[in-house]
CSV table of C-alpha atoms in Angstrom, one decimal:
chain,number,residue,atom,x,y,z
A,1,UNK,CA,0.0,0.0,0.0
A,2,UNK,CA,1.2,3.5,-0.8
A,3,UNK,CA,-0.1,6.9,0.1
A,4,UNK,CA,0.7,10.5,-0.5
A,5,UNK,CA,3.1,12.6,1.7
A,6,UNK,CA,4.9,15.9,1.4
A,7,UNK,CA,8.6,14.9,1.7
A,8,UNK,CA,11.4,17.4,2.2
A,9,UNK,CA,14.8,16.3,1.0
A,10,UNK,CA,18.2,17.8,1.3
A,11,UNK,CA,20.9,17.5,-1.5
A,12,UNK,CA,24.7,17.2,-1.1
A,13,UNK,CA,25.0,21.0,-1.2
A,14,UNK,CA,22.6,21.4,1.7
A,15,UNK,CA,19.7,22.8,-0.4
A,16,UNK,CA,16.2,21.5,0.5
A,17,UNK,CA,13.3,20.8,-1.7
A,18,UNK,CA,9.7,19.7,-0.9
A,19,UNK,CA,7.4,17.7,-3.1
A,20,UNK,CA,4.4,15.3,-2.8
A,21,UNK,CA,5.5,11.7,-3.1
A,22,UNK,CA,4.0,8.2,-3.0
A,23,UNK,CA,5.5,6.3,-0.1
A,24,UNK,CA,4.8,3.1,1.8
A,25,UNK,CA,4.0,2.2,5.4
A,26,UNK,CA,7.5,0.8,5.8
A,27,UNK,CA,8.9,4.4,5.6
A,28,UNK,CA,7.0,5.5,8.7
A,29,UNK,CA,8.6,5.4,12.2
A,30,UNK,CA,8.2,2.2,14.2
A,31,UNK,CA,6.0,3.2,17.1
A,32,UNK,CA,2.6,2.4,18.6
A,33,UNK,CA,-0.3,4.1,16.8
A,34,UNK,CA,-0.9,4.4,13.0
A,35,UNK,CA,-3.4,7.1,12.1
A,36,UNK,CA,-5.2,7.7,8.9
A,37,UNK,CA,-4.7,11.5,8.7
A,38,UNK,CA,-7.7,13.5,7.5
A,39,UNK,CA,-6.6,17.1,8.1
A,40,UNK,CA,-3.5,19.1,9.1
A,41,UNK,CA,-2.8,22.8,9.2
A,42,UNK,CA,0.0,25.4,8.6
A,43,UNK,CA,2.0,27.0,11.4
A,44,UNK,CA,5.1,29.2,11.4
A,45,UNK,CA,7.2,26.1,12.4
A,46,UNK,CA,5.8,24.3,9.4
A,47,UNK,CA,7.0,27.0,7.2
A,48,UNK,CA,10.5,26.6,8.6
A,49,UNK,CA,10.4,22.8,8.2
A,50,UNK,CA,9.1,22.9,4.7
A,51,UNK,CA,12.0,25.2,3.8
A,52,UNK,CA,15.5,25.0,5.1
A,53,UNK,CA,14.4,23.7,8.5
A,54,UNK,CA,15.3,26.6,10.7
A,55,UNK,CA,17.4,24.2,12.9
A,56,UNK,CA,14.2,22.3,13.7
A,57,UNK,CA,14.6,19.3,11.4
A,58,UNK,CA,17.1,16.7,12.5
A,59,UNK,CA,17.2,14.2,9.6
A,60,UNK,CA,16.3,14.1,6.0
A,61,UNK,CA,14.2,13.0,4.2
A,62,UNK,CA,11.5,14.5,6.4
A,63,UNK,CA,7.7,14.8,6.5
A,64,UNK,CA,6.7,18.1,8.2
A,65,UNK,CA,3.3,18.9,9.8
A,66,UNK,CA,3.2,19.7,13.5
A,67,UNK,CA,-0.5,19.1,13.8
A,68,UNK,CA,-3.0,16.5,12.5
A,69,UNK,CA,-6.4,15.0,13.2
A,70,UNK,CA,-7.7,11.7,11.9
A,71,UNK,CA,-8.8,8.1,12.7
A,72,UNK,CA,-6.7,5.4,14.3
A,73,UNK,CA,-5.9,2.5,11.9
A,74,UNK,CA,-4.0,0.3,14.2
A,75,UNK,CA,-2.7,0.6,17.8
A,76,UNK,CA,-0.6,-1.6,20.1
A,77,UNK,CA,-1.5,0.7,23.0
A,78,UNK,CA,-4.7,-0.2,24.9
A,79,UNK,CA,-5.8,3.5,25.2
A,80,UNK,CA,-6.6,3.7,21.5
A,81,UNK,CA,-8.3,1.3,19.1
A,82,UNK,CA,-9.1,1.2,15.4
A,83,UNK,CA,-11.8,3.8,14.5
A,84,UNK,CA,-11.0,6.2,17.4
A,85,UNK,CA,-10.8,9.9,16.3
A,86,UNK,CA,-7.7,11.6,17.6
A,87,UNK,CA,-5.8,14.9,17.5
A,88,UNK,CA,-2.1,15.6,17.8
A,89,UNK,CA,-0.3,18.9,18.4
A,90,UNK,CA,3.3,19.4,19.6
A,91,UNK,CA,5.8,16.9,21.0
A,92,UNK,CA,8.2,18.0,18.2
A,93,UNK,CA,6.2,15.9,15.7
A,94,UNK,CA,6.8,17.5,12.3
A,95,UNK,CA,10.2,18.6,13.5
A,96,UNK,CA,12.2,15.8,15.0
A,97,UNK,CA,9.6,13.2,14.1
A,98,UNK,CA,7.7,12.6,10.9
A,99,UNK,CA,4.4,14.6,11.0
A,100,UNK,CA,1.0,15.2,9.6
A,101,UNK,CA,1.6,16.2,6.0
A,102,UNK,CA,0.9,12.7,5.0
A,103,UNK,CA,-2.2,10.5,4.5
A,104,UNK,CA,-0.7,8.1,7.2
A,105,UNK,CA,1.2,8.9,10.3
A,106,UNK,CA,2.7,6.7,13.1
A,107,UNK,CA,3.3,8.2,16.5
A,108,UNK,CA,3.4,7.4,20.2
A,109,UNK,CA,0.1,7.0,22.0
A,110,UNK,CA,1.3,9.5,24.7
A,111,UNK,CA,1.2,12.2,22.1
A,112,UNK,CA,-2.4,11.8,21.1
A,113,UNK,CA,-5.6,13.3,22.6
A,114,UNK,CA,-9.1,12.0,21.9
A,115,UNK,CA,-11.1,14.3,19.6
A,116,UNK,CA,-13.4,16.2,21.9
A,117,UNK,CA,-17.2,15.8,21.5
A,118,UNK,CA,-18.6,18.5,19.4
A,119,UNK,CA,-15.6,18.9,17.1
A,120,UNK,CA,-14.9,17.4,13.7
A,121,UNK,CA,-11.4,16.5,12.6
A,122,UNK,CA,-11.6,19.5,10.2
A,123,UNK,CA,-12.6,21.9,12.9
A,124,UNK,CA,-9.9,20.5,15.2
A,125,UNK,CA,-7.3,21.5,12.5
A,126,UNK,CA,-9.0,24.9,12.0
A,127,UNK,CA,-8.0,25.2,15.7
A,128,UNK,CA,-4.7,23.4,15.5
A,129,UNK,CA,-1.6,24.4,17.5
A,130,UNK,CA,-2.4,28.1,17.0
A,131,UNK,CA,-5.9,27.8,18.6
A,132,UNK,CA,-4.7,25.3,21.2
A,133,UNK,CA,-2.0,27.8,22.2
A,134,UNK,CA,-4.6,30.6,22.3
A,135,UNK,CA,-6.8,28.5,24.7
A,136,UNK,CA,-3.8,27.8,26.9
A,137,UNK,CA,-3.1,31.5,27.0
A,138,UNK,CA,-6.7,32.5,27.8
A,139,UNK,CA,-6.9,29.8,30.5
A,140,UNK,CA,-3.7,31.1,32.1
A,141,UNK,CA,-5.1,34.7,32.1
A,142,UNK,CA,-8.4,33.4,33.7
A,143,UNK,CA,-6.5,31.3,36.3
A,144,UNK,CA,-4.5,34.4,37.3
A,145,UNK,CA,-7.5,36.6,37.2
A,146,UNK,CA,-8.5,38.9,34.3
A,147,UNK,CA,-9.0,42.5,35.3
A,148,UNK,CA,-11.8,44.9,34.3
A,149,UNK,CA,-10.3,46.6,31.3
A,150,UNK,CA,-10.2,45.4,27.6
A,151,UNK,CA,-8.0,42.4,26.8
A,152,UNK,CA,-5.2,43.2,24.3
A,153,UNK,CA,-4.3,40.7,21.6
A,154,UNK,CA,-1.2,41.4,19.6
A,155,UNK,CA,-0.5,39.9,16.2
A,156,UNK,CA,-4.3,39.6,16.1
A,157,UNK,CA,-4.7,38.7,12.4
A,158,UNK,CA,-2.4,35.6,12.7
A,159,UNK,CA,-3.5,32.1,13.7
A,160,UNK,CA,-3.0,32.5,17.4
A,161,UNK,CA,-4.3,36.0,17.6
A,162,UNK,CA,-7.4,35.2,15.5
A,163,UNK,CA,-8.6,32.4,17.8
A,164,UNK,CA,-7.7,34.4,20.9
A,165,UNK,CA,-9.9,37.3,19.7
A,166,UNK,CA,-12.8,35.0,19.0
A,167,UNK,CA,-12.4,33.2,22.4
A,168,UNK,CA,-12.2,36.3,24.5
A,169,UNK,CA,-15.2,37.9,22.6
A,170,UNK,CA,-17.2,34.7,23.3
A,171,UNK,CA,-16.4,35.1,27.0
A,172,UNK,CA,-18.0,38.5,26.8
A,173,UNK,CA,-14.7,40.5,27.1
A,174,UNK,CA,-13.9,43.7,25.2
A,175,UNK,CA,-11.0,42.9,22.9
A,176,UNK,CA,-8.5,45.3,21.5
A,177,UNK,CA,-6.7,43.8,18.5
A,178,UNK,CA,-3.3,45.0,17.4
A,179,UNK,CA,-2.3,44.5,13.7
A,180,UNK,CA,0.1,45.8,11.2
A,181,UNK,CA,-2.3,45.1,8.4
A,182,UNK,CA,-5.1,47.7,8.5
A,183,UNK,CA,-6.9,45.9,5.7
A,184,UNK,CA,-7.7,43.2,8.3
A,185,UNK,CA,-9.8,45.5,10.5
A,186,UNK,CA,-13.2,44.1,9.2
A,187,UNK,CA,-12.0,40.5,9.6
A,188,UNK,CA,-11.0,41.2,13.2
A,189,UNK,CA,-14.2,43.0,14.0
A,190,UNK,CA,-16.1,40.0,12.6
A,191,UNK,CA,-14.2,37.8,15.1
A,192,UNK,CA,-15.4,40.1,17.9
A,193,UNK,CA,-12.7,42.8,18.3
A,194,UNK,CA,-14.2,46.0,19.7
A,195,UNK,CA,-11.1,48.1,19.0
A,196,UNK,CA,-8.4,48.0,16.3
A,197,UNK,CA,-5.0,49.3,17.2
A,198,UNK,CA,-2.3,50.0,14.6
A,199,UNK,CA,1.0,48.1,15.3
A,200,UNK,CA,2.8,51.5,15.1
A,201,UNK,CA,1.0,52.8,18.2
A,202,UNK,CA,2.6,50.1,20.4
A,203,UNK,CA,5.8,49.4,18.5
A,204,UNK,CA,7.5,52.7,19.6
A,205,UNK,CA,9.6,52.4,22.7
A,206,UNK,CA,9.2,55.0,25.4
A,207,UNK,CA,11.5,56.0,28.3
A,208,UNK,CA,8.8,55.8,30.9
A,209,UNK,CA,8.6,52.4,32.5
A,210,UNK,CA,4.9,53.0,33.4
A,211,UNK,CA,2.1,54.5,31.4
A,212,UNK,CA,-1.6,54.8,32.1
A,213,UNK,CA,-3.3,51.6,33.2
A,214,UNK,CA,-5.1,50.5,30.0
A,215,UNK,CA,-5.4,46.7,29.7
A,216,UNK,CA,-7.1,44.1,31.9
A,217,UNK,CA,-5.0,41.3,30.3
A,218,UNK,CA,-3.0,40.5,27.2
A,219,UNK,CA,-2.3,37.6,24.8
A,220,UNK,CA,1.0,38.7,23.2
A,221,UNK,CA,2.3,37.0,20.0
A,222,UNK,CA,4.9,39.6,19.2
A,223,UNK,CA,7.4,40.0,22.1
A,224,UNK,CA,10.3,42.4,21.7
A,225,UNK,CA,9.8,46.1,22.1
A,226,UNK,CA,6.0,45.8,21.9
A,227,UNK,CA,5.8,43.5,24.9
A,228,UNK,CA,8.1,45.8,26.8
A,229,UNK,CA,5.8,48.7,26.0
A,230,UNK,CA,2.6,47.1,26.9
A,231,UNK,CA,3.9,45.8,30.2
A,232,UNK,CA,3.8,49.4,31.4
A,233,UNK,CA,0.2,49.8,30.3
A,234,UNK,CA,-1.3,46.9,32.2
A,235,UNK,CA,-3.8,47.4,35.0
A,236,UNK,CA,-2.6,46.7,38.6
A,237,UNK,CA,-2.2,43.0,39.0
A,238,UNK,CA,-3.0,42.2,35.4
A,239,UNK,CA,-1.3,39.4,33.4
A,240,UNK,CA,0.3,39.0,30.0
A,241,UNK,CA,0.4,35.6,28.4
A,242,UNK,CA,3.4,35.5,26.0
A,243,UNK,CA,3.0,33.1,23.1
A,244,UNK,CA,5.3,34.3,20.4
A,245,UNK,CA,8.3,36.4,19.3
A,246,UNK,CA,7.4,37.8,15.9
A,247,UNK,CA,8.9,41.1,17.0
A,248,UNK,CA,12.1,39.6,18.4
A,249,UNK,CA,13.4,37.6,21.3
A,250,UNK,CA,14.9,40.5,23.2
A,251,UNK,CA,12.9,42.2,25.9
A,252,UNK,CA,14.0,45.8,26.4
A,253,UNK,CA,12.0,46.3,29.6
A,254,UNK,CA,12.5,47.1,33.3
A,255,UNK,CA,11.2,45.3,36.4
A,256,UNK,CA,9.2,48.4,37.4
A,257,UNK,CA,5.8,47.1,36.1
A,258,UNK,CA,6.3,43.9,38.1
A,259,UNK,CA,7.3,45.7,41.3
A,260,UNK,CA,5.0,48.7,41.3
A,261,UNK,CA,1.9,47.3,39.6
A,262,UNK,CA,2.2,43.6,40.3
A,263,UNK,CA,2.0,42.7,36.6
A,264,UNK,CA,2.5,39.0,35.8
A,265,UNK,CA,4.3,37.8,32.7
A,266,UNK,CA,3.5,34.2,31.9
A,267,UNK,CA,5.1,32.1,29.2
A,268,UNK,CA,2.9,29.7,27.3
A,269,UNK,CA,4.4,26.5,25.9
A,270,UNK,CA,2.1,24.3,23.8
A,271,UNK,CA,4.7,21.7,22.7
A,272,UNK,CA,5.3,19.7,25.9
A,273,UNK,CA,2.0,20.4,27.8
A,274,UNK,CA,0.9,17.5,30.0
A,275,UNK,CA,-2.0,15.3,28.9
A,276,UNK,CA,-4.5,16.7,31.5
A,277,UNK,CA,-3.9,20.3,30.4
A,278,UNK,CA,-4.3,19.3,26.8
A,279,UNK,CA,-7.7,17.6,27.5
A,280,UNK,CA,-8.8,20.6,29.5
A,281,UNK,CA,-7.9,23.1,26.7
A,282,UNK,CA,-9.5,21.0,23.9
A,283,UNK,CA,-12.7,20.4,25.9
A,284,UNK,CA,-13.0,24.2,26.5
A,285,UNK,CA,-12.3,25.0,22.9
A,286,UNK,CA,-15.2,22.7,21.8
A,287,UNK,CA,-17.5,24.4,24.4
A,288,UNK,CA,-16.4,28.0,23.9
A,289,UNK,CA,-15.2,28.7,20.4
A,290,UNK,CA,-18.0,29.9,18.1
A,291,UNK,CA,-17.9,27.6,15.1
A,292,UNK,CA,-19.2,30.2,12.6
A,293,UNK,CA,-16.3,32.4,13.6
A,294,UNK,CA,-13.9,29.5,13.3
A,295,UNK,CA,-15.2,28.9,9.7
A,296,UNK,CA,-14.6,32.6,8.9
A,297,UNK,CA,-10.8,32.1,9.7
A,298,UNK,CA,-10.3,29.1,7.4
A,299,UNK,CA,-8.5,28.9,4.1
A,300,UNK,CA,-8.6,25.5,2.4
A,301,UNK,CA,-5.4,23.8,1.1
A,302,UNK,CA,-4.0,20.5,-0.3
A,303,UNK,CA,-0.7,18.8,0.1
A,304,UNK,CA,0.4,20.3,-3.2
A,305,UNK,CA,-0.3,23.8,-1.9
A,306,UNK,CA,2.1,23.4,1.1
A,307,UNK,CA,5.5,24.6,-0.4
A,308,UNK,CA,4.0,28.0,-1.3
A,309,UNK,CA,2.0,28.3,1.9
A,310,UNK,CA,5.1,27.5,3.9
A,311,UNK,CA,7.0,30.3,2.2
A,312,UNK,CA,4.0,32.7,2.6
A,313,UNK,CA,3.6,32.1,6.4
A,314,UNK,CA,7.3,33.0,6.9
A,315,UNK,CA,6.6,36.3,5.2
A,316,UNK,CA,3.5,37.0,7.4
A,317,UNK,CA,1.2,36.6,4.4
A,318,UNK,CA,-1.2,34.0,5.8
A,319,UNK,CA,-4.3,35.2,7.6
A,320,UNK,CA,-6.2,33.1,10.1
A,321,UNK,CA,-6.1,29.3,9.9
A,322,UNK,CA,-5.2,27.1,7.0
A,323,UNK,CA,-6.9,23.6,6.9
A,324,UNK,CA,-5.0,21.1,4.8
A,325,UNK,CA,-7.1,18.3,3.4
A,326,UNK,CA,-4.4,15.6,3.0
A,327,UNK,CA,-6.7,13.4,0.9
A,328,UNK,CA,-7.8,16.1,-1.6
């Protein structure tokens, strides 16, 4: 039996190329659960792995795809049986391990989560790592205690930001969406944003470590100078959930917001989250995320579209969520 997969290869000169190939089950890793993949998605890491790898890919040839959802074919682990619907995000699948850009995938049982009631495999991949990360961030803000003011979402038109806007709006919160793409204002308002803020307004650094208290919480996908700036604008005791570094890894900030306003800066990791946290987040996503807004974020794609989409997402040219139908 053969099936289709997007295979990335590296030549003797170190140049990579990605193309859809027909491969056999014997090419898959030897581990516990074989899944008939139905859908995957496109994340920034996927763009890196489709291209030169960005230091993420260990060995070539390689099948990228850090997310997938599908149906169990075979399992040597008693937790899963043939016919079970499952979701996978993280665990360095698609980076160090062959991933979801394939009609078949073989992974460890520990890495899987049962598909929550109320979600289809397509909807699960419309959520994907980006939406899963958004839910982890929103839960962290809730656990710490959201304050009264609007919740700020930076990088709002991207995958993580789009879902965060929709989730927070569904919770009845006022949401201020930061974007460098003004043409996305209507899209963000459709997701529930009540205020659109131009990236330039927050990108400029200021000498004052504290400004007026403006935000009751924040999901930040940008980092860098913008994160440093918004820390000084948080309400007393408010929290920031840091989920990305599109604006850089450096943080040119002072400790003043932490000491004088009790601001909390929380890092959100979606890759190595324990099973219980994963189930909690996926269950909440199925309950909370408005499916009509999720559908509005989705762009359809096939395995053949992935080389271009991988390049586009690295340039910041992909809006919302891409759902990859691996069988199309």
